[in-house]
Tab-separated table of C-alpha atoms in Angstrom:
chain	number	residue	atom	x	y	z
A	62	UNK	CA	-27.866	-0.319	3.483
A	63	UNK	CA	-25.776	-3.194	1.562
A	64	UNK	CA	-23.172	-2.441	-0.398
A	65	UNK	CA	-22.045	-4.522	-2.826
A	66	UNK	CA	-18.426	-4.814	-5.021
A	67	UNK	CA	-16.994	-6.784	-7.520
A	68	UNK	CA	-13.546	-7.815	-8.348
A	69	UNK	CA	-12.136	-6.460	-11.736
A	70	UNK	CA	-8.739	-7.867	-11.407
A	71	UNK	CA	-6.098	-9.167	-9.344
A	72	UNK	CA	-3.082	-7.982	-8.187
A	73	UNK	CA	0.457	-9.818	-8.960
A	74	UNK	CA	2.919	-9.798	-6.649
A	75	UNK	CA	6.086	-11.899	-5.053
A	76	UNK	CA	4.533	-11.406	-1.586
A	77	UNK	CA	2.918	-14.610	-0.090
A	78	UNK	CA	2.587	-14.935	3.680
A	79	UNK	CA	4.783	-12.224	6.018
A	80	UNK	CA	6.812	-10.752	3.375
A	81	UNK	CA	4.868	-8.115	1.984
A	82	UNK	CA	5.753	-4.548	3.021
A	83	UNK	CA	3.563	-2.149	5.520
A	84	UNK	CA	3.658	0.386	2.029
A	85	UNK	CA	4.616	0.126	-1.086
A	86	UNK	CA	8.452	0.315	-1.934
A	87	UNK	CA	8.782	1.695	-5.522
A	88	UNK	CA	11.696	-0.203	-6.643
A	89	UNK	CA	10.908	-3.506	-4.589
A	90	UNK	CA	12.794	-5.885	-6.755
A	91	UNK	CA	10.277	-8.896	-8.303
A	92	UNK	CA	7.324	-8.817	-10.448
A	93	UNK	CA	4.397	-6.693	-9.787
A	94	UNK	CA	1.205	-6.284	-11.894
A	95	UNK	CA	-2.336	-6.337	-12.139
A	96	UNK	CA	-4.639	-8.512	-14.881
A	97	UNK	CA	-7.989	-6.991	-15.459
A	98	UNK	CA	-11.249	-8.728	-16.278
A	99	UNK	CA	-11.291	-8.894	-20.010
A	100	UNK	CA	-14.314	-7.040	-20.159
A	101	UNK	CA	-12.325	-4.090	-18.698
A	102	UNK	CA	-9.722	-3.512	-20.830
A	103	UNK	CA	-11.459	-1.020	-23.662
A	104	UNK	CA	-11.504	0.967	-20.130
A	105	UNK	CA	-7.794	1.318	-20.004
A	106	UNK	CA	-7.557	3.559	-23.213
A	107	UNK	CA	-5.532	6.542	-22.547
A	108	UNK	CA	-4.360	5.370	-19.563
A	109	UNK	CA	-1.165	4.952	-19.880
A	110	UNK	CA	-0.507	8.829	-20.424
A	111	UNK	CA	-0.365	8.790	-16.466
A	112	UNK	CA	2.651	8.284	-14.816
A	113	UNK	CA	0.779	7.381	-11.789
A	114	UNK	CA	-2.277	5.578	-10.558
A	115	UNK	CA	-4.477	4.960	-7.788
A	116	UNK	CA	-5.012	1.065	-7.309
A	117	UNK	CA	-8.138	0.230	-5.056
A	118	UNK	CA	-8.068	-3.198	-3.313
A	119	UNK	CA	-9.697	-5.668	-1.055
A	120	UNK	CA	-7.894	-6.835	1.849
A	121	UNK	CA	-9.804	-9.937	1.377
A	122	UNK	CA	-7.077	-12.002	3.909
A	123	UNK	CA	-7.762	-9.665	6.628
A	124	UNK	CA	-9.898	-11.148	10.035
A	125	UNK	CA	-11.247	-9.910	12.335
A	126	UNK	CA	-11.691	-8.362	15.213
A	127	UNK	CA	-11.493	-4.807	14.008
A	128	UNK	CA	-10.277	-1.918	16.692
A	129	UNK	CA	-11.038	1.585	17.159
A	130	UNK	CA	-7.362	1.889	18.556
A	131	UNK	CA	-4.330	0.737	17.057
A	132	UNK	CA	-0.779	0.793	17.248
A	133	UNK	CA	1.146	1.717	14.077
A	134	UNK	CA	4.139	-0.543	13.443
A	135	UNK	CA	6.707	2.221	13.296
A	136	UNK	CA	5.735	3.427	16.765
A	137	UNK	CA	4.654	0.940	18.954
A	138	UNK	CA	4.509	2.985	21.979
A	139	UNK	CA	1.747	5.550	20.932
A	140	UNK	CA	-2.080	4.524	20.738
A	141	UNK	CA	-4.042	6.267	17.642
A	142	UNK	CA	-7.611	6.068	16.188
A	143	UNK	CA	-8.137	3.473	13.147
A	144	UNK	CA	-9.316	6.441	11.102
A	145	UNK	CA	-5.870	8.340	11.742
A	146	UNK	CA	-4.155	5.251	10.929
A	147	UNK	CA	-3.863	2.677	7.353
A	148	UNK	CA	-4.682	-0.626	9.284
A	149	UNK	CA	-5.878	-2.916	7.290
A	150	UNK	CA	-8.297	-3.911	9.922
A	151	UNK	CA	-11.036	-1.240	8.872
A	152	UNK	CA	-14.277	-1.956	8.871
A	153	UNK	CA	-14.564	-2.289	5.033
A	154	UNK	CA	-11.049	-3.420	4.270
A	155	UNK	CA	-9.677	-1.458	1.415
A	156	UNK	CA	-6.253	-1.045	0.249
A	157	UNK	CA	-5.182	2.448	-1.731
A	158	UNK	CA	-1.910	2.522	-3.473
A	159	UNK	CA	-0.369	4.784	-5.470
A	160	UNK	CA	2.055	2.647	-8.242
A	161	UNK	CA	3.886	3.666	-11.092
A	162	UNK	CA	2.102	2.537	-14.695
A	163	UNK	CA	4.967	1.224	-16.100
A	164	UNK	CA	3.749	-0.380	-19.277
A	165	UNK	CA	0.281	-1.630	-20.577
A	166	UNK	CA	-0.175	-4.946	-22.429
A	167	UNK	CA	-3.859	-5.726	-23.820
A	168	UNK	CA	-5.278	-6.132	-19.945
A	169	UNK	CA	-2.094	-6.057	-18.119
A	170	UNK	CA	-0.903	-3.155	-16.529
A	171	UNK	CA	2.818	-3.666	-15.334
A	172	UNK	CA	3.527	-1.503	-12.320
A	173	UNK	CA	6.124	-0.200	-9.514
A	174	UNK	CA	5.806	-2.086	-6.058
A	175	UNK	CA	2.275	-2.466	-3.977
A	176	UNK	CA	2.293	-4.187	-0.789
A	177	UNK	CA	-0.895	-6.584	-1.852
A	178	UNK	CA	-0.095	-10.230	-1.227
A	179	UNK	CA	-0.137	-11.878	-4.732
A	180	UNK	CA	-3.744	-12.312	-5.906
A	181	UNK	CA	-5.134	-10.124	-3.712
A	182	UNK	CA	-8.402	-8.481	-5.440
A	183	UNK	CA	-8.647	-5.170	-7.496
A	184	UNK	CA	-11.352	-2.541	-7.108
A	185	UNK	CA	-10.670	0.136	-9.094
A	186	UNK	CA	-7.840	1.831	-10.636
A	187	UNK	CA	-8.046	5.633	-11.420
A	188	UNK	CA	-5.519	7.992	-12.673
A	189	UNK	CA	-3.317	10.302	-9.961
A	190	UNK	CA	-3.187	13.635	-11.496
A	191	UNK	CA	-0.404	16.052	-10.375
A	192	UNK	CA	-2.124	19.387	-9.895
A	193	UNK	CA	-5.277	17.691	-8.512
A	194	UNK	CA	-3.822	14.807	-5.966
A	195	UNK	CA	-0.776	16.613	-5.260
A	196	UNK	CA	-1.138	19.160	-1.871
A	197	UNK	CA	1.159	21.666	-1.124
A	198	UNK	CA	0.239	21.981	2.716
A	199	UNK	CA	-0.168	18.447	3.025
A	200	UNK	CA	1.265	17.382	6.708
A	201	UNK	CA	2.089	13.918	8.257
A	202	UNK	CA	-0.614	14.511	11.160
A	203	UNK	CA	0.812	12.737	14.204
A	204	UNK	CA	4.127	11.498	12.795
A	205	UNK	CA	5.394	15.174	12.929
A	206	UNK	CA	5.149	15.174	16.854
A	207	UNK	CA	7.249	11.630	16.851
A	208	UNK	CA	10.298	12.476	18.903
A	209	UNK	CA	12.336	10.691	15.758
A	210	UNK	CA	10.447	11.604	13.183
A	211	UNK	CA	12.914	11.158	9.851
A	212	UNK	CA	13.958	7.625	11.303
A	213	UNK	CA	10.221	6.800	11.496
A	214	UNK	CA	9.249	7.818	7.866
A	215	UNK	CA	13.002	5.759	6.714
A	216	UNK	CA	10.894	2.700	8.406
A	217	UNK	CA	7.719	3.358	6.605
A	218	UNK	CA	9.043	4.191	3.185
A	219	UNK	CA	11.416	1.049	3.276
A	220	UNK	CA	14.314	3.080	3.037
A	221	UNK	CA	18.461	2.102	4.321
A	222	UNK	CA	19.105	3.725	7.381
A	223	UNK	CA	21.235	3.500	10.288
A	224	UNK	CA	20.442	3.218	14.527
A	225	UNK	CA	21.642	4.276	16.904
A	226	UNK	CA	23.604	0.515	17.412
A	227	UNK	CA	25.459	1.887	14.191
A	228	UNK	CA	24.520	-0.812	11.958
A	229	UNK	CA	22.074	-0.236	8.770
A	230	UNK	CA	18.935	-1.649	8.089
A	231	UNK	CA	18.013	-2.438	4.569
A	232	UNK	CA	14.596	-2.449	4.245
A	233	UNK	CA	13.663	-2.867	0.896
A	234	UNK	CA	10.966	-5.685	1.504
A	235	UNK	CA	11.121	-5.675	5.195
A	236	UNK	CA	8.886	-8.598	6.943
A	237	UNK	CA	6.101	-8.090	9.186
A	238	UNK	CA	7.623	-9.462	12.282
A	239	UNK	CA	4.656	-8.124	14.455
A	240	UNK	CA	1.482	-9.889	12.761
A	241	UNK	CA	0.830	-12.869	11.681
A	242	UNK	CA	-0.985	-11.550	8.451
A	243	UNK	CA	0.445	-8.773	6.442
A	244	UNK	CA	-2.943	-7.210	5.558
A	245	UNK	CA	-2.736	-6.457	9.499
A	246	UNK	CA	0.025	-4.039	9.999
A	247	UNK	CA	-1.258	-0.647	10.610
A	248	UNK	CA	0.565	2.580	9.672
């Protein structure tokens, strides 16, 4: 079966090269937004009554080879499935963020950070509603077993935090230091 999609914006954002983030950091400083295809924009009516939304996206710089095992950035020492991780080295490589809607402007939606390089391809937006998307007994799978835990999710959210050297990190746009393309980091 062939599948088929077509681009119905792009995403705008100050990350070229390594510096985009492994997730998106809400109040990453710089410009971040997404132009839809003119023909789209009647589709963004009502909208902007979401705080929230879903932003579907191709990681169209990502390369091959893809693998079944990964290691996630934040804990290099543990081995986990691709499905139980958000590599971008799937074998149909999407990207799901959830952004703030900040403002709309004819087909311009200006939003809260997204770790997409700039340009990188939009899918599909679609609203995140609170009492559907939102799950109470919701878990963090195999990051709850992680021996440090709380200085693991500091890493992934892009949060300060200090080590055990007692010197803080600030990580609001943290580089990849461990690929070569940011659309491979897995998490």
């Amino acid at each position: 079966m062939t599948v088929t999609f077509q681009s119905i914006g792009t995403i705008h954002t100050p990350y070229f090269a390594l510096n985009a983030p492994q997730q998106p950091i809400p109040n990453a400083p710089g410009d971040f937004w997404i132009t839809l295809n003119p023909d789209y924009t009647r589709a963004l009516e009502t909208l902007q009554t979401f705080n929230y939304i879903y932003v579907l996206y191709h990681f169209n710089e990502v390369t091959p080879p893809i693998e079944m095992l990964t290691r996630p950035p934040w804990a290099p020492e543990i081995e986990i499935g691709l499905f139980a991780s958000r590599s971008a080295k799937r074998p149909n490589p999407l990207g799901l963020s959830i952004v703030k809607l900040k403002e709309i402007h004819g087909n311009e939606l200006i939003i809260s950070g997204i770790d997409a390089y700039d340009g990188t391809p939009v899918l599909d937006i679609k609203p995140y509603i609170g009492f559907l998307d939102s799950k109470e007994d919701a878990n963090n799978g195999w990051l709850d077993a992680l021996p440090d835990r709380k200085h693991t999710m500091a890493h992934a959210l892009g949060l300060a935090h200090s080590h055990s050297h007692n010197h803080d990190h600030h990580h609001e746009q943290e580089p990849l230091s461990h690929t070569k393309n940011p659309h491979s980091h897995n998490d």
